[in-house]
Structure formats: C-alpha cells, structure tokens
XYZ file of N, CA and C in Angstrom:
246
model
N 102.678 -79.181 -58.132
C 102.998 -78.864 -59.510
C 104.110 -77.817 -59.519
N 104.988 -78.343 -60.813
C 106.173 -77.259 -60.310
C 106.051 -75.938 -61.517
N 106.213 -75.099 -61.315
C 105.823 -74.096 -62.659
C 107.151 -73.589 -63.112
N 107.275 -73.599 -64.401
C 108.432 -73.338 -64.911
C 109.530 -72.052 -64.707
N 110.445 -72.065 -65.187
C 111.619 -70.760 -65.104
C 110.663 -69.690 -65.715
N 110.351 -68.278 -65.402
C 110.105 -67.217 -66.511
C 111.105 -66.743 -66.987
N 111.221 -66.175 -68.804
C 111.656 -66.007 -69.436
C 112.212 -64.668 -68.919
N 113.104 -63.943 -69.778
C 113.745 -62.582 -69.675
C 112.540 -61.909 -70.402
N 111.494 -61.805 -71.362
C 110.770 -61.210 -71.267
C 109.349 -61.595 -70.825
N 109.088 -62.293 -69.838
C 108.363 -62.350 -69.094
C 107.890 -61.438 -67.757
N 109.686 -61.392 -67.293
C 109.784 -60.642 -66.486
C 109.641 -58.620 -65.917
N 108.954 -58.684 -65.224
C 108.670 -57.193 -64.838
C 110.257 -56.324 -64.593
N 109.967 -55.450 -65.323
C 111.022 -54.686 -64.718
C 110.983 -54.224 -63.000
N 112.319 -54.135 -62.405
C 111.817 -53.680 -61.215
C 112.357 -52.388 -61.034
N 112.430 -51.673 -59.946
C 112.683 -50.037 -59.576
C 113.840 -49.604 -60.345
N 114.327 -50.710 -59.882
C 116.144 -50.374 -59.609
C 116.605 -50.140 -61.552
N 115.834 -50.908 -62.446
C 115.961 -50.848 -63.192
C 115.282 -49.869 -64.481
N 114.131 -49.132 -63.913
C 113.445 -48.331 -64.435
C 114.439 -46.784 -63.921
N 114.664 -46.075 -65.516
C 115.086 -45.059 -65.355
C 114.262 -43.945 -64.985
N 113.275 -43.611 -64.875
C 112.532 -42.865 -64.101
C 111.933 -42.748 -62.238
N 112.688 -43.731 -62.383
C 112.271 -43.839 -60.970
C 112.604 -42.943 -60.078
N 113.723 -42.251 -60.265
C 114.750 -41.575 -59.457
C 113.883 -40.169 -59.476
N 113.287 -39.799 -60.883
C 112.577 -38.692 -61.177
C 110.622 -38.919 -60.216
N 110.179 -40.186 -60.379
C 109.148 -40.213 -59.617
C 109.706 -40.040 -58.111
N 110.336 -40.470 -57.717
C 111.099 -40.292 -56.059
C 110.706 -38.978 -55.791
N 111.340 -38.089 -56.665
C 111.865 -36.568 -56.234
C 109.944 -36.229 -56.498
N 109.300 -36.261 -57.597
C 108.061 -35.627 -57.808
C 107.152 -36.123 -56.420
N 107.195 -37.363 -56.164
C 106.551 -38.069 -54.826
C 107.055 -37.032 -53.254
N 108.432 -36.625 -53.476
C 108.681 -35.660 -52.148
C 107.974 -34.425 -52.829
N 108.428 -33.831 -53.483
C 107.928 -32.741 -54.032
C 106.608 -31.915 -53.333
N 105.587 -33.615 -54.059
C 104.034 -32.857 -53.572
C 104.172 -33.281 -52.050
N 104.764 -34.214 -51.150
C 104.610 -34.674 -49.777
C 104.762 -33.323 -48.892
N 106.027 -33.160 -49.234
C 106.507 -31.855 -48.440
C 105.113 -30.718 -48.457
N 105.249 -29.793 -49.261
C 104.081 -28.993 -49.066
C 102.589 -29.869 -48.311
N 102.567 -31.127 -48.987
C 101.109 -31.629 -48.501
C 101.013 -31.643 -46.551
N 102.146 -32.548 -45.839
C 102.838 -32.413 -44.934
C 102.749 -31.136 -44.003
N 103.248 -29.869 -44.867
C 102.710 -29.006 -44.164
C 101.723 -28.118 -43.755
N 100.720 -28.063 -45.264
C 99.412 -27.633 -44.949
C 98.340 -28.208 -44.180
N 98.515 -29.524 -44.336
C 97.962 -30.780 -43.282
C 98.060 -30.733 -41.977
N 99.531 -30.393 -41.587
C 99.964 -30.246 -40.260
C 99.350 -29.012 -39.552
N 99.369 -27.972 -40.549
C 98.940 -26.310 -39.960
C 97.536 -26.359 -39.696
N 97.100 -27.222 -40.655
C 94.859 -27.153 -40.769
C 94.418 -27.796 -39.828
N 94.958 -28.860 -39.601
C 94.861 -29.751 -38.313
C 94.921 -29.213 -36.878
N 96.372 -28.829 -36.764
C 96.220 -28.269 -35.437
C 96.123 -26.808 -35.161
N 95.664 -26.030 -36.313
C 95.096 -24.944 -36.320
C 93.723 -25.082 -35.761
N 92.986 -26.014 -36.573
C 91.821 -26.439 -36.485
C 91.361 -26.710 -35.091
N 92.260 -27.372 -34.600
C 92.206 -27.923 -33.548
C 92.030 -26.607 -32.000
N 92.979 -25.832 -32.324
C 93.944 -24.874 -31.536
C 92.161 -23.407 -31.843
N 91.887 -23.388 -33.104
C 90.412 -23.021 -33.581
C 88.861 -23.635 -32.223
N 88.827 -24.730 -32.428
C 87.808 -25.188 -31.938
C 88.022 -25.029 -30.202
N 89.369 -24.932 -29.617
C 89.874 -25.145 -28.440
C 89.530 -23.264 -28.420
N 89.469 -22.606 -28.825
C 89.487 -21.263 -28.685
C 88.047 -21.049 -28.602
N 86.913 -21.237 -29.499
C 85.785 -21.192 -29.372
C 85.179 -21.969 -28.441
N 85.516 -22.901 -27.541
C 84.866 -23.688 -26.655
C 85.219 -23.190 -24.967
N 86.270 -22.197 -24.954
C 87.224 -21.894 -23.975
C 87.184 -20.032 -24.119
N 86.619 -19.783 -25.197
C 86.754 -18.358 -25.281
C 87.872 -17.582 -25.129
N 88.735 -17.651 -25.778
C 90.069 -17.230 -25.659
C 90.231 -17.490 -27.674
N 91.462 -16.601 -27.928
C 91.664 -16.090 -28.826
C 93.486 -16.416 -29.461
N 93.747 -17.138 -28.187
C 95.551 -17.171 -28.652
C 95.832 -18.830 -29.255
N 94.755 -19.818 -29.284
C 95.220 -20.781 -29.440
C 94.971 -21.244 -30.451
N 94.658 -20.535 -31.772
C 94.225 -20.913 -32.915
C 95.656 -20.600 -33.373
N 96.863 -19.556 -33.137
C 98.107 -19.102 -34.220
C 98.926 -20.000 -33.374
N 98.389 -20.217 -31.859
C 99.639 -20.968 -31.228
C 99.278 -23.520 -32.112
N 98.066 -23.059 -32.457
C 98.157 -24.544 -32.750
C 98.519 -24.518 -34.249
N 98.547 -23.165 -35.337
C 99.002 -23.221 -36.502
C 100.770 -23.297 -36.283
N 101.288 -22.995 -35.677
C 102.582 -22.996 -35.308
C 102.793 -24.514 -34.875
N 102.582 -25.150 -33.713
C 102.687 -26.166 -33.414
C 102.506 -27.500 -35.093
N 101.133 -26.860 -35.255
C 101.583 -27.855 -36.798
C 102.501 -28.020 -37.636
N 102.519 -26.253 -37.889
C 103.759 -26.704 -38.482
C 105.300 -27.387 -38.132
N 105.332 -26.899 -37.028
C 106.493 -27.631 -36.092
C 106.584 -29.244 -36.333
N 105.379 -29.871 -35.792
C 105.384 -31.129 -35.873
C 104.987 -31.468 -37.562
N 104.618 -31.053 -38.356
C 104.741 -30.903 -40.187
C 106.210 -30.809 -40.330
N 107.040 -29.776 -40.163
C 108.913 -29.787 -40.605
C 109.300 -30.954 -39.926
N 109.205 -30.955 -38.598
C 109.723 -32.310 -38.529
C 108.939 -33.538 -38.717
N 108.321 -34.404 -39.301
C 107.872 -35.092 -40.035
C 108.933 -35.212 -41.026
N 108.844 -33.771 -42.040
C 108.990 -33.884 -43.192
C 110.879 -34.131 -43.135
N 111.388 -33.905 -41.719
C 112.933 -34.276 -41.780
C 113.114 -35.732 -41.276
N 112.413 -36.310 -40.488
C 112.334 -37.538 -40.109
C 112.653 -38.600 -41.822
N 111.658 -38.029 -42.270
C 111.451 -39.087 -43.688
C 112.337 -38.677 -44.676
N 112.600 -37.487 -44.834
C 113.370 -36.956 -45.910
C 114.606 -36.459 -45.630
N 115.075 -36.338 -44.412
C 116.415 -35.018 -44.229
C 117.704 -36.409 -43.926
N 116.913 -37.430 -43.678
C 117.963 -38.232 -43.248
C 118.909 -38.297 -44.529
C-alpha cells in the first residue's frame, strides 16, 4: 500500500527550522558543563575516599578530586571546545 504525499501542514517542524533551538543548545551546555564537573569530582573523589579508608592513608581522596576534575574539563572540551 502506497501512503500518500504529507501536506505542508502535516509536517513537523524540524531543528533547523525552530527558532529556539540555538537557545535550547546553549541552556543544554549550560547545565552539562557544571553537571560534568561535579560528577567527575564526586566520583573520583569518592573513589580516591574509599581507596583512602581501605589503605589508611589520607592523600588520595584531594588527589582523586583533582583527577576528576581533570578528566570532567576535558570531557567537557572534547564535546564542547571543538
């Protein structure tokens, strides 16, 4: 069965044609970035945390909040800086 042409208002607008889009783009980096990096720091803070209490040592909880963030900025240039 063949289904017909859709009309001009049938049709969905797409990105390219919605004027807000450009403004959701920027609000979508906006919250990424910060999210990106608190994610990155809790994680391997967390991580760098639990590795300190299991090992008894005290330096690897600021050295894995650092490392997050490290690997958090770059993330956030991989996707965005290009």
């Amino acid at each position: 069965m063949v289904r017909p042409a859709m009309s001009e208002e049938e049709r969905t607008p797409g990105p390219e044609s919605d004027p807000d889009s450009e403004h959701r783009s920027f609000a979508n980096a906006a919250w990424s970035v910060p999210s990106y990096t608190l994610s990155g720091m809790a994680v391997y803070g967390g991580i760098g945390w639990l590795l300190d209490r299991w090992l008894g040592t005290s330096a690897l909880f600021p050295i894995g909040i650092l490392v997050g963030l490290a690997l958090a900025l770059y993330l956030v240039y991989l996707r965005y800086g290009r």
